[in-house]
PDB file of C-alpha atoms in Angstrom:
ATOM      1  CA  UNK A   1     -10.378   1.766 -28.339  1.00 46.00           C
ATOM      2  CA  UNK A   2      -7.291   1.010 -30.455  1.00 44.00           C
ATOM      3  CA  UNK A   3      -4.122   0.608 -28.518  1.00 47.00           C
ATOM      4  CA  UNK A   4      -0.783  -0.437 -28.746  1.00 43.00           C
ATOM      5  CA  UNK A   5       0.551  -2.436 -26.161  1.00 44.00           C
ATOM      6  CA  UNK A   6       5.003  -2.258 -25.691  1.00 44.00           C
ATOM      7  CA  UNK A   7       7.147  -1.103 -23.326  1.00 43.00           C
ATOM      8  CA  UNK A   8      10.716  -1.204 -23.780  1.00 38.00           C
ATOM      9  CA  UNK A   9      12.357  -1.105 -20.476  1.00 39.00           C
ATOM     10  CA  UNK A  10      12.468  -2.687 -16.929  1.00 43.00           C
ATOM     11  CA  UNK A  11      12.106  -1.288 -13.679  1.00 38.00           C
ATOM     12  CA  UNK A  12      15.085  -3.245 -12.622  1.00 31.00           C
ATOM     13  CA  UNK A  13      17.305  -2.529 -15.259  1.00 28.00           C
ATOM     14  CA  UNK A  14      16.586   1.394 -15.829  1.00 28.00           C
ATOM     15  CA  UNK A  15      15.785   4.410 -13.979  1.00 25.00           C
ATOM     16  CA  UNK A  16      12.642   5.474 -14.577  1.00 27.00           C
ATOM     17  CA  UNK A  17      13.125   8.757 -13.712  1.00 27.00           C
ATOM     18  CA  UNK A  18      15.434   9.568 -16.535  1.00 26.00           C
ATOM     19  CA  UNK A  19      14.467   7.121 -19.102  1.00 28.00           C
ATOM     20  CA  UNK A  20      10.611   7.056 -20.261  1.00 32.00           C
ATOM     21  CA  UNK A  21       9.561   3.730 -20.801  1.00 37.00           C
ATOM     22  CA  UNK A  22       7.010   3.401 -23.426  1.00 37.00           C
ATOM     23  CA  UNK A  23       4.106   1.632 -22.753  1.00 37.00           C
ATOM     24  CA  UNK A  24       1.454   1.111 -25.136  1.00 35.00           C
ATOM     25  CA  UNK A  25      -1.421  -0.001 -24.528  1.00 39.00           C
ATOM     26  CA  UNK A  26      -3.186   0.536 -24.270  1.00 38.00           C
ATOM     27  CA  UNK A  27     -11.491 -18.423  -8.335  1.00 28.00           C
ATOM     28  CA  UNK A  28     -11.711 -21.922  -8.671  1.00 27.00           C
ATOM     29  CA  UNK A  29     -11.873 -22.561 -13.053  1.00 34.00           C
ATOM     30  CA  UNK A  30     -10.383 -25.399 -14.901  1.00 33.00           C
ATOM     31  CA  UNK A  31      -8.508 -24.056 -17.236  1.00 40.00           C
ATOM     32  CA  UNK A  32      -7.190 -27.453 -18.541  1.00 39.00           C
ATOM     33  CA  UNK A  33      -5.776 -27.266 -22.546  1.00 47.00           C
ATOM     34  CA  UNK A  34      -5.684 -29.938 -25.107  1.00 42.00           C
ATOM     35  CA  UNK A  35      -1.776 -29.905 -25.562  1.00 43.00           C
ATOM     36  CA  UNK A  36      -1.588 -29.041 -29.276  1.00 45.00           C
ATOM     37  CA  UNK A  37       1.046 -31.310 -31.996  1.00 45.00           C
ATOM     38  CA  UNK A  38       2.410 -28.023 -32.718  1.00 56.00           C
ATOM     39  CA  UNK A  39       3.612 -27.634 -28.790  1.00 62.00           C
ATOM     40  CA  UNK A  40       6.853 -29.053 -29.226  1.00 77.00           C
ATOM     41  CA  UNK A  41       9.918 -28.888 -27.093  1.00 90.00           C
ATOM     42  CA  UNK A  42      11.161 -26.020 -29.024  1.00 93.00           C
ATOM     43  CA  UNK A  43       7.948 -23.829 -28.162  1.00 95.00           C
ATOM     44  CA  UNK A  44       8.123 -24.842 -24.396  1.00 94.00           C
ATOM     45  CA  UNK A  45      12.113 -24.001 -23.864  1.00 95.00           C
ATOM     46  CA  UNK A  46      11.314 -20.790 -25.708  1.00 96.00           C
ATOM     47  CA  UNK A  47       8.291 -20.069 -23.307  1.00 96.00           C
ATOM     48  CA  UNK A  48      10.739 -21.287 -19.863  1.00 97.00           C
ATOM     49  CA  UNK A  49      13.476 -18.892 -21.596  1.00 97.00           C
ATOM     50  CA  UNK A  50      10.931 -16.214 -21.641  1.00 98.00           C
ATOM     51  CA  UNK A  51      10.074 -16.436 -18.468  1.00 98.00           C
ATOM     52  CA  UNK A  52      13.730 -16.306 -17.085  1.00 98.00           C
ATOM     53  CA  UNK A  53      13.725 -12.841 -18.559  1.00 98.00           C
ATOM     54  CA  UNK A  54      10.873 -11.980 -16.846  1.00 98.00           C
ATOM     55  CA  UNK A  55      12.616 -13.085 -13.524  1.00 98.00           C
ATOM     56  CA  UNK A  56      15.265 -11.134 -14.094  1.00 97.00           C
ATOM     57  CA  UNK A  57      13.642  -8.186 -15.072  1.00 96.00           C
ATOM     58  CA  UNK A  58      12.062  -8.072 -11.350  1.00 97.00           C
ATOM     59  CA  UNK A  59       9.037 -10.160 -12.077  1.00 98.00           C
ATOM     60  CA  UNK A  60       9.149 -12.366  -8.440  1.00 98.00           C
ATOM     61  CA  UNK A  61       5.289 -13.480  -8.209  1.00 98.00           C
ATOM     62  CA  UNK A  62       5.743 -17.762  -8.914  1.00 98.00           C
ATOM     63  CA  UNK A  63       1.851 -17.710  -9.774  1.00 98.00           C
ATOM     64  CA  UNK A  64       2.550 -15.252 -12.507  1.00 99.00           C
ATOM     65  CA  UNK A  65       5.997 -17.038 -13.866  1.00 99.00           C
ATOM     66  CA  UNK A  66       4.116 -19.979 -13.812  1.00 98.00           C
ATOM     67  CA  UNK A  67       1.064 -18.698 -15.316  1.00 99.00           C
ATOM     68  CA  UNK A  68       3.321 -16.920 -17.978  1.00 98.00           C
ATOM     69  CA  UNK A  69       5.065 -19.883 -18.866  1.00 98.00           C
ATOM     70  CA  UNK A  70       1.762 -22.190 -19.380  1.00 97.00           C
ATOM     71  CA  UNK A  71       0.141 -20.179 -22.074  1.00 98.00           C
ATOM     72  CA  UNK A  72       0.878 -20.645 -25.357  1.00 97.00           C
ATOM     73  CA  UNK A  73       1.711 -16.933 -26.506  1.00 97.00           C
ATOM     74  CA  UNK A  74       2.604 -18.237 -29.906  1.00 95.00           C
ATOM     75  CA  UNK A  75      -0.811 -19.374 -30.744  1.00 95.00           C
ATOM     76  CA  UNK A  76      -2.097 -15.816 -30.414  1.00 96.00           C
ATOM     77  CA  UNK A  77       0.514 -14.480 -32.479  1.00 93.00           C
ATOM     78  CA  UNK A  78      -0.646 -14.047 -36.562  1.00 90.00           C
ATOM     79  CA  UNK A  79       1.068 -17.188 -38.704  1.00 90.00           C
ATOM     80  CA  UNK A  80       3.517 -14.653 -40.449  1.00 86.00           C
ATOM     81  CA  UNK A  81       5.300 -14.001 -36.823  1.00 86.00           C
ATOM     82  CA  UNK A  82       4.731 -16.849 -35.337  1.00 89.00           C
ATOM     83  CA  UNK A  83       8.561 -18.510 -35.628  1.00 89.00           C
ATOM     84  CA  UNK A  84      10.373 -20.036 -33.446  1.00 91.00           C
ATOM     85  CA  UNK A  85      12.962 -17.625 -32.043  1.00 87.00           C
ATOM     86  CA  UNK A  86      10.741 -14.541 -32.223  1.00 91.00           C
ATOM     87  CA  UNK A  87       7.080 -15.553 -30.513  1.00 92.00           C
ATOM     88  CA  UNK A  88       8.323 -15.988 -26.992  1.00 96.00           C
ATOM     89  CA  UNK A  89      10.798 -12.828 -27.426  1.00 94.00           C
ATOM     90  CA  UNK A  90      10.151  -9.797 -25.251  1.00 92.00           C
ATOM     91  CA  UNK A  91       8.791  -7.468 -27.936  1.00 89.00           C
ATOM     92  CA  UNK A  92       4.994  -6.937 -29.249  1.00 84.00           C
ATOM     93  CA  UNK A  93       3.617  -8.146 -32.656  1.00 89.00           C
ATOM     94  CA  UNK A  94       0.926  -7.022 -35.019  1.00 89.00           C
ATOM     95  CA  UNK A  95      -2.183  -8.412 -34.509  1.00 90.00           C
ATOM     96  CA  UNK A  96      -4.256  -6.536 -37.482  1.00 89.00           C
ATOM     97  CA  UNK A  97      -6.114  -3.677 -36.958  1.00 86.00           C
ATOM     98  CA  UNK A  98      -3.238  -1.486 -35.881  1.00 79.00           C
ATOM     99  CA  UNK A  99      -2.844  -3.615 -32.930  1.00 82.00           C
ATOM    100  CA  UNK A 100      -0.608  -5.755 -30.801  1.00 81.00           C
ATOM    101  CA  UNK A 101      -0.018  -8.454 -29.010  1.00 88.00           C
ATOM    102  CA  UNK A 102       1.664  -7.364 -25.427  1.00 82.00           C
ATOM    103  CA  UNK A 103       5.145  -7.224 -24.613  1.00 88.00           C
ATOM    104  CA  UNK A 104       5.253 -10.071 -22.319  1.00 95.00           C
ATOM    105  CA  UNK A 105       7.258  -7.747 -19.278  1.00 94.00           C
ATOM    106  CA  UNK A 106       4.058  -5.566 -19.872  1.00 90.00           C
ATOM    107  CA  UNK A 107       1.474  -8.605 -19.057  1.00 95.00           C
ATOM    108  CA  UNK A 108       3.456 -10.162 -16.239  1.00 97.00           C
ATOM    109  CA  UNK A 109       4.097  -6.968 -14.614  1.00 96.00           C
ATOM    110  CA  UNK A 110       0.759  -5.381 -14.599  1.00 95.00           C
ATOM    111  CA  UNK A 111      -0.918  -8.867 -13.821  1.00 98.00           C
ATOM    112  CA  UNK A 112       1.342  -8.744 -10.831  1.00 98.00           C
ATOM    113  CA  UNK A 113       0.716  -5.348  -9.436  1.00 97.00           C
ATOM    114  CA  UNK A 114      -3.126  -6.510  -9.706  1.00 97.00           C
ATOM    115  CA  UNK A 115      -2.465  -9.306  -7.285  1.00 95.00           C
ATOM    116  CA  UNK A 116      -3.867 -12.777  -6.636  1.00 96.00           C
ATOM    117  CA  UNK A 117      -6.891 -13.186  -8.916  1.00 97.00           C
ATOM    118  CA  UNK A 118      -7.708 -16.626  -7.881  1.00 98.00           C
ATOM    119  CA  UNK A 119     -11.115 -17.645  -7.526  1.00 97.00           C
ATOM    120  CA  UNK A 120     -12.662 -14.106  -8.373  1.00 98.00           C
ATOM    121  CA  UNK A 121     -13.957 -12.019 -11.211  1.00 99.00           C
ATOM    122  CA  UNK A 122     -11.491 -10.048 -13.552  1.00 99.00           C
ATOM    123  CA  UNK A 123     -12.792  -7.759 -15.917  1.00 99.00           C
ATOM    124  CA  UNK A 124     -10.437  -6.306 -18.633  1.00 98.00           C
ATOM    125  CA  UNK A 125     -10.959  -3.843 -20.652  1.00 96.00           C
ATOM    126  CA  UNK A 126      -9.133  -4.114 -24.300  1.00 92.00           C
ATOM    127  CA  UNK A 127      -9.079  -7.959 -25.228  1.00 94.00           C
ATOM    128  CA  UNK A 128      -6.497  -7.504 -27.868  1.00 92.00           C
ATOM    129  CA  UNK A 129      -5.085 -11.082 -28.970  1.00 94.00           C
ATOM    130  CA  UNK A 130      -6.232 -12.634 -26.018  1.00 96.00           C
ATOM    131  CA  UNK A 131      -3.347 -13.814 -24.365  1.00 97.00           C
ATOM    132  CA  UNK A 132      -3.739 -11.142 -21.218  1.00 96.00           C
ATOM    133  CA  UNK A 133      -6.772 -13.376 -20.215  1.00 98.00           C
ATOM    134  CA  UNK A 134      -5.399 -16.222 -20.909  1.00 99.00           C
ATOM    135  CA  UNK A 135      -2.968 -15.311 -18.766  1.00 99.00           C
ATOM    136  CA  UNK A 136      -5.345 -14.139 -16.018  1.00 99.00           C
ATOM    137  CA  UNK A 137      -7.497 -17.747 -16.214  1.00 99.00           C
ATOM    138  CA  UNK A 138      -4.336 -19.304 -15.705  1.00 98.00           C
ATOM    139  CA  UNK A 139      -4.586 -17.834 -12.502  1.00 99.00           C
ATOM    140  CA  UNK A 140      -7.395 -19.366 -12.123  1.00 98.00           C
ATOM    141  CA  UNK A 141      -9.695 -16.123 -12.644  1.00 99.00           C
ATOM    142  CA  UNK A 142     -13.190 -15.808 -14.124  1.00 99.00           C
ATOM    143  CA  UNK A 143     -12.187 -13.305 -16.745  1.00 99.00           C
ATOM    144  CA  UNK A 144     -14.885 -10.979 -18.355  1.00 99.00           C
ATOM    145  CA  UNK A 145     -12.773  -8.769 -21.077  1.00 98.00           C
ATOM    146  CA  UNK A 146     -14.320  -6.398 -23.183  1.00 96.00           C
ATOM    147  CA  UNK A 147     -12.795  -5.164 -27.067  1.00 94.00           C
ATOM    148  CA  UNK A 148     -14.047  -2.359 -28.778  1.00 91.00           C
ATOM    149  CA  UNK A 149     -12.943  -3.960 -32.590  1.00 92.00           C
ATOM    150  CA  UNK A 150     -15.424  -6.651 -33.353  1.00 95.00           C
ATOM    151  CA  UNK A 151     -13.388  -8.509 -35.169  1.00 96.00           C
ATOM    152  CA  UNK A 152     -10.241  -8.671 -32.771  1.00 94.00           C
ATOM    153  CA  UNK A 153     -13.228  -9.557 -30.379  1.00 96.00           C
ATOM    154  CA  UNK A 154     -14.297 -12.544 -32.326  1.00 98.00           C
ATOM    155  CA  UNK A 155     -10.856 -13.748 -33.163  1.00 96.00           C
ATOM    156  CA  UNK A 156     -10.237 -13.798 -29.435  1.00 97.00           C
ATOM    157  CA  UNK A 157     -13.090 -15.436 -28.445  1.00 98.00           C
ATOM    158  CA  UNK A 158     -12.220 -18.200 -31.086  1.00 98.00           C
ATOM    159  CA  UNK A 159      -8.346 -18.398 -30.070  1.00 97.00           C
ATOM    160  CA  UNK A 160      -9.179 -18.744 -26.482  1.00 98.00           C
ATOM    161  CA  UNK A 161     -11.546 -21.420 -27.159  1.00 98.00           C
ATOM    162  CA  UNK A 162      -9.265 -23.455 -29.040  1.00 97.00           C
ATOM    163  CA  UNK A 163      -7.073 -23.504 -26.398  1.00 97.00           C
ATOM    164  CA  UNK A 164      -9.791 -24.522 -23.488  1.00 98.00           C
ATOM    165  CA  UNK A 165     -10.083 -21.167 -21.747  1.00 98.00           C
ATOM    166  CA  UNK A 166     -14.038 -20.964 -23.101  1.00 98.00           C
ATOM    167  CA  UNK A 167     -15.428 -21.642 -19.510  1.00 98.00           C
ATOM    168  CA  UNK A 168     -12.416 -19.289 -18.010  1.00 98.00           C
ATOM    169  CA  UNK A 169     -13.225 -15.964 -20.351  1.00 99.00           C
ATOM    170  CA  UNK A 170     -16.245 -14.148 -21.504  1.00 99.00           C
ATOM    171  CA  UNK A 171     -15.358 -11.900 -24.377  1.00 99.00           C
ATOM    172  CA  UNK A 172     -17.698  -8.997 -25.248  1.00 98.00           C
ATOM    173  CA  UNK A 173     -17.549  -6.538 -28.467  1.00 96.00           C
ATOM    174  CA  UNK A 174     -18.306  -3.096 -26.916  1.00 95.00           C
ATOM    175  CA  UNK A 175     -17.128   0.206 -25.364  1.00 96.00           C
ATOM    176  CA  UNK A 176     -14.953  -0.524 -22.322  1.00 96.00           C
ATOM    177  CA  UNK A 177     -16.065   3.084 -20.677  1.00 97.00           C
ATOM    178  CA  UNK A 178     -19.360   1.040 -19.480  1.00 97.00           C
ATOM    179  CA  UNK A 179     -18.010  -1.607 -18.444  1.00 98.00           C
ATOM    180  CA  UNK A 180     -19.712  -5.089 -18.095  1.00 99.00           C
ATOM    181  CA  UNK A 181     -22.102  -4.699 -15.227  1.00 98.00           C
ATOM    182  CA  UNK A 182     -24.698  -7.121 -16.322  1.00 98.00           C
ATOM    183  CA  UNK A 183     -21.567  -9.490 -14.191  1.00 98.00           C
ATOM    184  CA  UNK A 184     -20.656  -6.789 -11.523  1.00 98.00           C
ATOM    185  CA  UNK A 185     -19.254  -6.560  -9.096  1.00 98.00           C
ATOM    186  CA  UNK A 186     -16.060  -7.302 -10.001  1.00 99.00           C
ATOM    187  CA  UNK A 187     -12.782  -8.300  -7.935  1.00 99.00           C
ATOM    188  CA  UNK A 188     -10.507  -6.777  -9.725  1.00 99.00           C
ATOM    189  CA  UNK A 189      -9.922  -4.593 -13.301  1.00 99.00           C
ATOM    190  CA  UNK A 190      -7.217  -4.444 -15.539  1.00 98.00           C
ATOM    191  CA  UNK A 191      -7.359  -1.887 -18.444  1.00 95.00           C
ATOM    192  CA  UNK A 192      -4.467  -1.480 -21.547  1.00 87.00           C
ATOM    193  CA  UNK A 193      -5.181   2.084 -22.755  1.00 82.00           C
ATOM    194  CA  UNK A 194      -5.232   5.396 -21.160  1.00 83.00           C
ATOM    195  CA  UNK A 195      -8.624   7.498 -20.178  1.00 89.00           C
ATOM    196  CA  UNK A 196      -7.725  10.832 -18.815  1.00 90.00           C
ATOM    197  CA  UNK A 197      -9.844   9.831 -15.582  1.00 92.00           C
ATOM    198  CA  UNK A 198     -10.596   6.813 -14.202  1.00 94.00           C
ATOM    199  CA  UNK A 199     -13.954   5.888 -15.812  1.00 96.00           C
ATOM    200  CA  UNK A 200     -16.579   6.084 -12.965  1.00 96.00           C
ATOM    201  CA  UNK A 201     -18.283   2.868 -14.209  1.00 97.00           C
ATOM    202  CA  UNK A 202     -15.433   0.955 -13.725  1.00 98.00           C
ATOM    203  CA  UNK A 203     -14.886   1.796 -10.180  1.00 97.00           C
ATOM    204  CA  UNK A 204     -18.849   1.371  -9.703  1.00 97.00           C
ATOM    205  CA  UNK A 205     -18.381  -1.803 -10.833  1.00 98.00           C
ATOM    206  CA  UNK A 206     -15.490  -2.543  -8.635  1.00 98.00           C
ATOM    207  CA  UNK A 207     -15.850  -4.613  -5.635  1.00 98.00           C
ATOM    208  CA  UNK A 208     -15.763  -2.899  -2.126  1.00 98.00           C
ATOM    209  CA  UNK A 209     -11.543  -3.876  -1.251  1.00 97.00           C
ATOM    210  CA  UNK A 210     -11.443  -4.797  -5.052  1.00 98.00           C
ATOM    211  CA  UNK A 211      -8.145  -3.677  -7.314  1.00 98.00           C
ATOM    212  CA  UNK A 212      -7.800  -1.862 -10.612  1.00 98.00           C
ATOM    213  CA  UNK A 213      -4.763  -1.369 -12.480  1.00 98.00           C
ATOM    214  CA  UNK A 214      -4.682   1.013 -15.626  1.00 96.00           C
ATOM    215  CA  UNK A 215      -2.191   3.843 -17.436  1.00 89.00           C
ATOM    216  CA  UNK A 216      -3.722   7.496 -16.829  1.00 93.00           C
ATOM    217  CA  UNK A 217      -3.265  10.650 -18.842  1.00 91.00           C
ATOM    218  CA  UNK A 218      -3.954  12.199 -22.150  1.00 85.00           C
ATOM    219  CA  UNK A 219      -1.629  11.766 -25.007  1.00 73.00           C
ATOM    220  CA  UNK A 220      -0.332  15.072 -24.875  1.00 76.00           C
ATOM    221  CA  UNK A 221       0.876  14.992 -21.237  1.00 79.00           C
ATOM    222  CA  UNK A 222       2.600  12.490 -18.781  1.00 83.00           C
ATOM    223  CA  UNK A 223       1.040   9.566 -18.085  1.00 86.00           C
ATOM    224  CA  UNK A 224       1.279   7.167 -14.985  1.00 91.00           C
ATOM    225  CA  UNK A 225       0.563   3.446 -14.468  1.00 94.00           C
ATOM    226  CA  UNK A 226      -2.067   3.219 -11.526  1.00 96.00           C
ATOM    227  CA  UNK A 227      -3.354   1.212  -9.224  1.00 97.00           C
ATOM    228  CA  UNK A 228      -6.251   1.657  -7.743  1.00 96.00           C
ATOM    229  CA  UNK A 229      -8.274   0.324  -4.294  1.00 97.00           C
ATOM    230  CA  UNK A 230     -11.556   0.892  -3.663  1.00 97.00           C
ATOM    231  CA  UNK A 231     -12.245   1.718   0.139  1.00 96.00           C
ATOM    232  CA  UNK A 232     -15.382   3.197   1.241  1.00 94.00           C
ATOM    233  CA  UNK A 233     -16.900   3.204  -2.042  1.00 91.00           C
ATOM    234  CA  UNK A 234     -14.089   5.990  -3.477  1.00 91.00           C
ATOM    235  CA  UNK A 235     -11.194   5.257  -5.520  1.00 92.00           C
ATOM    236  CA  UNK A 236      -7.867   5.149  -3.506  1.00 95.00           C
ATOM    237  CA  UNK A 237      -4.835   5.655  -6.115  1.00 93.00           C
ATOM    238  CA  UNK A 238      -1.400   4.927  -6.320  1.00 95.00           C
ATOM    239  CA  UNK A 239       1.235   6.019  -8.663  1.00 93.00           C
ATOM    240  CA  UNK A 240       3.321   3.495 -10.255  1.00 93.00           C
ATOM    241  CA  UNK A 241       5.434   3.477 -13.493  1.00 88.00           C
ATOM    242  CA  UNK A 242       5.613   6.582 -16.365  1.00 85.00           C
ATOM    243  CA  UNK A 243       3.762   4.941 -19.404  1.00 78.00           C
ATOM    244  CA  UNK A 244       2.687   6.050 -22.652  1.00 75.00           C
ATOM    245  CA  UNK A 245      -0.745   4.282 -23.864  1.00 73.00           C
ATOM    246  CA  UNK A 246      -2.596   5.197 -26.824  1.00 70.00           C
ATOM    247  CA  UNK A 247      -6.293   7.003 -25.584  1.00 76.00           C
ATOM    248  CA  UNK A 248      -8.909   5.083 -24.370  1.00 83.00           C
ATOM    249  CA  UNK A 249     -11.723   6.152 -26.489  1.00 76.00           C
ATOM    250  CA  UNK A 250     -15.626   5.692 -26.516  1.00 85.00           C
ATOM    251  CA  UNK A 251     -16.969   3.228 -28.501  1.00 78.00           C
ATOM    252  CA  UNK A 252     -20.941   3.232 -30.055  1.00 56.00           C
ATOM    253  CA  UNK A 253     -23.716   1.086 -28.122  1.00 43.00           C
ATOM    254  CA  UNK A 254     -22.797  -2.565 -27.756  1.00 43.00           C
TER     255      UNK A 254
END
């Protein structure tokens, strides 16, 4: 399921109608942290100056600034990026594997339109660096995030132990079209690439009045951010944001 997660403008500061912003992608925890040496002043007045971007950008939720501006994004970036004056800017970095760590705009927006997470089940699909569910246990959600790239998976699982979230997150190497539901149901699902429909196993495994967020669309056509609510046991859909992911593809066995 390899993705690429940026997007390089703002709903507050561009029209989105005219100017295609590219997007790819694509509970009651503890979630205490052993404050590393390497946590210095410098890294947390980069991380507060981050998240004064994100305010201004039209990110309003306080849990999320908060959130946002308690994980440490630098420790998920690789060492050869991972400088002060570039690991809290608003911009995506190479992870390996023709992957990325998020734009932060990306992670604090779509963690916003999924809405409060506390004290409930998360499941994202596309684990990436880790720093989405980092960002999500901050919150104070039980996160269960699935990556298709073992090794992405692995270094994730280790990265988010390291930095206490090993209660908080359950990482899984596997295909992301199945789901987890050896955990369902689930209160909410975020996903970082784009299927061209909404995976039927992930709104099975959604929660009656639970949330989904994910971009829609094939590669060759428009795609749309969307939110999702299931009522009734059917998917209710709303369009948000023009995106570009990279597919969502199907992965073999677990």
């Amino acid at each position: 399921m390899p993705r690429h997660h940026q997007v390089v403008v703002r709903p507050r500061i561009a029209t989105h109608s005219t100017v295609l912003p590219l997007l790819f992608g694509c509970l009651l925890v503890s979630c205490s942290r052993p404050e590393a040496a390497d946590d210095d002043g410098l890294w947390q007045r980069e991380r507060q100056a981050m998240v004064d971007v994100l305010r201004q950008g039209g990110i309003e939720d306080p849990r999320v600034l908060a959130a946002m501006g308690k994980v440490r994004r630098h420790v998920y970036i690789p060492p050869s990026f991972r400088k002060h004056g570039a690991a809290y800017g608003d911009h995506p970095w190479p992870i390996g594997h023709d992957q990325t760590i998020s734009q932060p705009f990306i992670v604090a927006y779509m963690t916003q339109k999924l809405g409060p997470v506390a004290g409930g089940k998360v499941l994202e699909i596309g684990t990436g660096s880790g720093y989405q569910a980092a960002v999500l246990a901050e919150l104070g959600a039980r996160v269960y995030t699935i990556e298709i790239i073992p090794q992405l998976a692995e270094h994730a699982r280790r990265a988010l132990a390291a930095e206490g979230y090993a209660d908080a997150v359950h990482v899984l190497a596997g295909d992301g079209y199945k789901g987890w539901p050896a955990h369902a149901p689930f209160d909410a699902i975020i996903v970082t690439c784009a299927p061209e429909e909404i995976p039927q196993a992930l709104v099975d495994q959604l929660k009656e009045g639970g949330r989904m967020i994910l971009p829609l669309g094939s590669t060759r056509e428009s795609q749309r951010l969307v939110i999702l609510k299931k009522v009734g046991g059917k998917a209710q859909q709303t369009e948000d944001l023009p995106v570009r992911f990279v597919p969502m593809v199907k992965g073999k066995g677990r």
